[in-house]
């Protein structure tokens, strides 16, 4: 009876010691942005307005220690991490990162890493979430029933709904005011774990159903080759890899994971003419990243990899599982509170 009590006592002491160590050790937060733009609707909540982004940079410059992702990695390895360090990252490689984010980063002299989905470079295409938003939320189609063939299964949605489609609706909303919004949510969730060919097949069916051509909106595209070379020449912005087609890696076969991970690096290095050493897992979390995935990233020669789960970074943080805090379109007061809270996780 006494032994378990003593063990429990020492366990609590050890936990308290670890908590105190986390408080007094230098910590860092890696921020995750996607778009610096004001597109509406924004069902995935990935747009941060240029005005709000500038406010964020002012707060980081005034109250924190901005460093690059490479400096973060070196700080972890050398146990020499500046206190209150903040790293800025972007996922996907949208062209507005060049148009709207880069000038502001240069204005404040704050470094950043942009993880690029290489298969969309120089292609007349949009990311899956954009195509779904355009067809399901932005267009009015005469057909009121949507049927999609997914492998051997036919899935049907009834879209006969005259209800308004609020532009403020997003996937975090507690309800779906319109049947099209529910359909968007369900198809996007379905497509995340499919293979690239299966996802493309669904998109092709959607274009046929909507009776529209596969035209992309230039303002929503991924940076092209020349833009990637230009943005990386500044020395302030690093380009990292984000797979070829943005699949949920852990749901894919070993061969496809290796192809997506190594292939994205090879494509980017061919464009940039130098080594690409950082990687970000699409979607992130336990559903998207497993031991196989991490092993393939290491084998591909990357030095550091970012996940998409919140948390702080310290000396014990795995370089191939860096947590990141997702940033929304917050005003300066909200961002200040959110960043302060992020350092407590």
mmCIF file with all atom_site columns, C-alpha atoms in Angstrom, residues 183-282:
data_model
loop_
_atom_site.group_PDB
_atom_site.id
_atom_site.type_symbol
_atom_site.label_atom_id
_atom_site.label_alt_id
_atom_site.label_comp_id
_atom_site.label_asym_id
_atom_site.label_entity_id
_atom_site.label_seq_id
_atom_site.pdbx_PDB_ins_code
_atom_site.Cartn_x
_atom_site.Cartn_y
_atom_site.Cartn_z
_atom_site.occupancy
_atom_site.B_iso_or_equiv
_atom_site.pdbx_formal_charge
_atom_site.auth_seq_id
_atom_site.auth_comp_id
_atom_site.auth_asym_id
_atom_site.auth_atom_id
_atom_site.pdbx_PDB_model_num
ATOM 1   C CA . UNK A 1 183 ? -22.015 18.648 -49.678 1.00 0.00 ? 183 UNK A CA 1
ATOM 2   C CA . UNK A 1 184 ? -18.821 20.728 -49.794 1.00 0.00 ? 184 UNK A CA 1
ATOM 3   C CA . UNK A 1 185 ? -17.893 19.591 -46.293 1.00 0.00 ? 185 UNK A CA 1
ATOM 4   C CA . UNK A 1 186 ? -18.536 15.909 -47.053 1.00 0.00 ? 186 UNK A CA 1
ATOM 5   C CA . UNK A 1 187 ? -16.754 15.798 -50.423 1.00 0.00 ? 187 UNK A CA 1
ATOM 6   C CA . UNK A 1 188 ? -13.720 17.664 -49.115 1.00 0.00 ? 188 UNK A CA 1
ATOM 7   C CA . UNK A 1 189 ? -13.444 15.273 -46.180 1.00 0.00 ? 189 UNK A CA 1
ATOM 8   C CA . UNK A 1 190 ? -13.862 12.299 -48.511 1.00 0.00 ? 190 UNK A CA 1
ATOM 9   C CA . UNK A 1 191 ? -11.182 13.428 -50.963 1.00 0.00 ? 191 UNK A CA 1
ATOM 10  C CA . UNK A 1 192 ? -8.465  14.032 -48.386 1.00 0.00 ? 192 UNK A CA 1
ATOM 11  C CA . UNK A 1 193 ? -7.548  10.365 -48.002 1.00 0.00 ? 193 UNK A CA 1
ATOM 12  C CA . UNK A 1 194 ? -7.939  9.305  -51.661 1.00 0.00 ? 194 UNK A CA 1
ATOM 13  C CA . UNK A 1 195 ? -5.132  8.693  -54.115 1.00 0.00 ? 195 UNK A CA 1
ATOM 14  C CA . UNK A 1 196 ? -4.280  11.527 -56.548 1.00 0.00 ? 196 UNK A CA 1
ATOM 15  C CA . UNK A 1 197 ? -5.923  9.762  -59.520 1.00 0.00 ? 197 UNK A CA 1
ATOM 16  C CA . UNK A 1 198 ? -9.110  9.157  -57.531 1.00 0.00 ? 198 UNK A CA 1
ATOM 17  C CA . UNK A 1 199 ? -9.285  12.803 -56.481 1.00 0.00 ? 199 UNK A CA 1
ATOM 18  C CA . UNK A 1 200 ? -8.762  13.993 -60.040 1.00 0.00 ? 200 UNK A CA 1
ATOM 19  C CA . UNK A 1 201 ? -11.523 11.655 -61.199 1.00 0.00 ? 201 UNK A CA 1
ATOM 20  C CA . UNK A 1 202 ? -13.953 13.218 -58.729 1.00 0.00 ? 202 UNK A CA 1
ATOM 21  C CA . UNK A 1 203 ? -13.005 16.733 -59.861 1.00 0.00 ? 203 UNK A CA 1
ATOM 22  C CA . UNK A 1 204 ? -13.560 15.766 -63.501 1.00 0.00 ? 204 UNK A CA 1
ATOM 23  C CA . UNK A 1 205 ? -17.015 14.440 -62.625 1.00 0.00 ? 205 UNK A CA 1
ATOM 24  C CA . UNK A 1 206 ? -17.811 17.710 -60.845 1.00 0.00 ? 206 UNK A CA 1
ATOM 25  C CA . UNK A 1 207 ? -16.850 19.774 -63.913 1.00 0.00 ? 207 UNK A CA 1
ATOM 26  C CA . UNK A 1 208 ? -19.086 17.610 -66.102 1.00 0.00 ? 208 UNK A CA 1
ATOM 27  C CA . UNK A 1 209 ? -21.968 17.888 -63.630 1.00 0.00 ? 209 UNK A CA 1
ATOM 28  C CA . UNK A 1 210 ? -21.613 21.675 -63.454 1.00 0.00 ? 210 UNK A CA 1
ATOM 29  C CA . UNK A 1 211 ? -21.307 21.863 -67.276 1.00 0.00 ? 211 UNK A CA 1
ATOM 30  C CA . UNK A 1 212 ? -18.210 24.046 -67.075 1.00 0.00 ? 212 UNK A CA 1
ATOM 31  C CA . UNK A 1 213 ? -14.684 23.781 -68.386 1.00 0.00 ? 213 UNK A CA 1
ATOM 32  C CA . UNK A 1 214 ? -11.711 23.199 -66.116 1.00 0.00 ? 214 UNK A CA 1
ATOM 33  C CA . UNK A 1 215 ? -10.625 26.827 -66.109 1.00 0.00 ? 215 UNK A CA 1
ATOM 34  C CA . UNK A 1 216 ? -8.698  28.120 -63.171 1.00 0.00 ? 216 UNK A CA 1
ATOM 35  C CA . UNK A 1 217 ? -8.829  31.564 -61.571 1.00 0.00 ? 217 UNK A CA 1
ATOM 36  C CA . UNK A 1 218 ? -5.352  33.120 -61.951 1.00 0.00 ? 218 UNK A CA 1
ATOM 37  C CA . UNK A 1 219 ? -5.611  34.975 -58.639 1.00 0.00 ? 219 UNK A CA 1
ATOM 38  C CA . UNK A 1 220 ? -5.873  31.645 -56.796 1.00 0.00 ? 220 UNK A CA 1
ATOM 39  C CA . UNK A 1 221 ? -2.993  29.801 -58.434 1.00 0.00 ? 221 UNK A CA 1
ATOM 40  C CA . UNK A 1 222 ? 0.269   28.450 -57.037 1.00 0.00 ? 222 UNK A CA 1
ATOM 41  C CA . UNK A 1 223 ? 3.457   30.398 -57.826 1.00 0.00 ? 223 UNK A CA 1
ATOM 42  C CA . UNK A 1 224 ? 5.095   29.557 -61.139 1.00 0.00 ? 224 UNK A CA 1
ATOM 43  C CA . UNK A 1 225 ? 8.746   28.589 -61.625 1.00 0.00 ? 225 UNK A CA 1
ATOM 44  C CA . UNK A 1 226 ? 10.036  32.091 -62.277 1.00 0.00 ? 226 UNK A CA 1
ATOM 45  C CA . UNK A 1 227 ? 8.181   33.485 -59.279 1.00 0.00 ? 227 UNK A CA 1
ATOM 46  C CA . UNK A 1 228 ? 9.637   30.783 -57.038 1.00 0.00 ? 228 UNK A CA 1
ATOM 47  C CA . UNK A 1 229 ? 13.144  31.620 -58.222 1.00 0.00 ? 229 UNK A CA 1
ATOM 48  C CA . UNK A 1 230 ? 12.535  35.330 -57.663 1.00 0.00 ? 230 UNK A CA 1
ATOM 49  C CA . UNK A 1 231 ? 11.100  34.972 -54.174 1.00 0.00 ? 231 UNK A CA 1
ATOM 50  C CA . UNK A 1 232 ? 13.907  32.668 -53.039 1.00 0.00 ? 232 UNK A CA 1
ATOM 51  C CA . UNK A 1 233 ? 16.648  35.045 -54.267 1.00 0.00 ? 233 UNK A CA 1
ATOM 52  C CA . UNK A 1 234 ? 15.835  37.580 -51.549 1.00 0.00 ? 234 UNK A CA 1
ATOM 53  C CA . UNK A 1 235 ? 17.547  35.424 -48.947 1.00 0.00 ? 235 UNK A CA 1
ATOM 54  C CA . UNK A 1 236 ? 14.689  36.140 -46.562 1.00 0.00 ? 236 UNK A CA 1
ATOM 55  C CA . UNK A 1 237 ? 12.301  33.450 -47.804 1.00 0.00 ? 237 UNK A CA 1
ATOM 56  C CA . UNK A 1 238 ? 13.129  29.739 -47.944 1.00 0.00 ? 238 UNK A CA 1
ATOM 57  C CA . UNK A 1 239 ? 11.249  27.319 -50.181 1.00 0.00 ? 239 UNK A CA 1
ATOM 58  C CA . UNK A 1 240 ? 10.337  23.951 -48.681 1.00 0.00 ? 240 UNK A CA 1
ATOM 59  C CA . UNK A 1 241 ? 8.559   20.893 -50.085 1.00 0.00 ? 241 UNK A CA 1
ATOM 60  C CA . UNK A 1 242 ? 4.905   20.009 -49.490 1.00 0.00 ? 242 UNK A CA 1
ATOM 61  C CA . UNK A 1 243 ? 4.504   16.871 -51.672 1.00 0.00 ? 243 UNK A CA 1
ATOM 62  C CA . UNK A 1 244 ? 3.514   16.816 -55.341 1.00 0.00 ? 244 UNK A CA 1
ATOM 63  C CA . UNK A 1 245 ? -0.279  16.574 -55.147 1.00 0.00 ? 245 UNK A CA 1
ATOM 64  C CA . UNK A 1 246 ? -1.099  17.295 -51.461 1.00 0.00 ? 246 UNK A CA 1
ATOM 65  C CA . UNK A 1 247 ? -2.375  13.855 -50.365 1.00 0.00 ? 247 UNK A CA 1
ATOM 66  C CA . UNK A 1 248 ? -2.953  12.682 -46.825 1.00 0.00 ? 248 UNK A CA 1
ATOM 67  C CA . UNK A 1 249 ? 0.304   10.746 -46.772 1.00 0.00 ? 249 UNK A CA 1
ATOM 68  C CA . UNK A 1 250 ? -0.354  8.173  -44.061 1.00 0.00 ? 250 UNK A CA 1
ATOM 69  C CA . UNK A 1 251 ? -3.408  6.955  -45.993 1.00 0.00 ? 251 UNK A CA 1
ATOM 70  C CA . UNK A 1 252 ? -1.313  6.181  -49.071 1.00 0.00 ? 252 UNK A CA 1
ATOM 71  C CA . UNK A 1 253 ? 0.834   3.203  -50.059 1.00 0.00 ? 253 UNK A CA 1
ATOM 72  C CA . UNK A 1 254 ? 4.520   3.189  -49.216 1.00 0.00 ? 254 UNK A CA 1
ATOM 73  C CA . UNK A 1 255 ? 5.515   3.646  -52.857 1.00 0.00 ? 255 UNK A CA 1
ATOM 74  C CA . UNK A 1 256 ? 3.181   6.606  -53.340 1.00 0.00 ? 256 UNK A CA 1
ATOM 75  C CA . UNK A 1 257 ? 4.407   8.263  -50.142 1.00 0.00 ? 257 UNK A CA 1
ATOM 76  C CA . UNK A 1 258 ? 8.002   7.951  -51.292 1.00 0.00 ? 258 UNK A CA 1
ATOM 77  C CA . UNK A 1 259 ? 7.117   9.311  -54.718 1.00 0.00 ? 259 UNK A CA 1
ATOM 78  C CA . UNK A 1 260 ? 5.225   12.292 -53.300 1.00 0.00 ? 260 UNK A CA 1
ATOM 79  C CA . UNK A 1 261 ? 7.938   13.157 -50.773 1.00 0.00 ? 261 UNK A CA 1
ATOM 80  C CA . UNK A 1 262 ? 11.086  12.636 -52.850 1.00 0.00 ? 262 UNK A CA 1
ATOM 81  C CA . UNK A 1 263 ? 9.449   13.824 -56.060 1.00 0.00 ? 263 UNK A CA 1
ATOM 82  C CA . UNK A 1 264 ? 8.435   17.164 -54.603 1.00 0.00 ? 264 UNK A CA 1
ATOM 83  C CA . UNK A 1 265 ? 11.975  17.804 -53.476 1.00 0.00 ? 265 UNK A CA 1
ATOM 84  C CA . UNK A 1 266 ? 13.420  16.860 -56.860 1.00 0.00 ? 266 UNK A CA 1
ATOM 85  C CA . UNK A 1 267 ? 10.984  19.095 -58.746 1.00 0.00 ? 267 UNK A CA 1
ATOM 86  C CA . UNK A 1 268 ? 11.710  22.093 -56.539 1.00 0.00 ? 268 UNK A CA 1
ATOM 87  C CA . UNK A 1 269 ? 15.479  21.612 -56.653 1.00 0.00 ? 269 UNK A CA 1
ATOM 88  C CA . UNK A 1 270 ? 15.346  21.490 -60.448 1.00 0.00 ? 270 UNK A CA 1
ATOM 89  C CA . UNK A 1 271 ? 13.516  24.823 -60.493 1.00 0.00 ? 271 UNK A CA 1
ATOM 90  C CA . UNK A 1 272 ? 15.558  26.562 -57.790 1.00 0.00 ? 272 UNK A CA 1
ATOM 91  C CA . UNK A 1 273 ? 18.982  25.135 -58.561 1.00 0.00 ? 273 UNK A CA 1
ATOM 92  C CA . UNK A 1 274 ? 19.824  24.434 -54.927 1.00 0.00 ? 274 UNK A CA 1
ATOM 93  C CA . UNK A 1 275 ? 19.062  21.970 -52.146 1.00 0.00 ? 275 UNK A CA 1
ATOM 94  C CA . UNK A 1 276 ? 15.629  21.890 -50.529 1.00 0.00 ? 276 UNK A CA 1
ATOM 95  C CA . UNK A 1 277 ? 15.980  20.781 -46.916 1.00 0.00 ? 277 UNK A CA 1
ATOM 96  C CA . UNK A 1 278 ? 12.610  21.416 -45.247 1.00 0.00 ? 278 UNK A CA 1
ATOM 97  C CA . UNK A 1 279 ? 9.271   19.626 -45.578 1.00 0.00 ? 279 UNK A CA 1
ATOM 98  C CA . UNK A 1 280 ? 5.693   20.062 -44.338 1.00 0.00 ? 280 UNK A CA 1
ATOM 99  C CA . UNK A 1 281 ? 3.169   17.231 -44.093 1.00 0.00 ? 281 UNK A CA 1
ATOM 100 C CA . UNK A 1 282 ? -0.140  18.015 -45.860 1.00 0.00 ? 282 UNK A CA 1
#
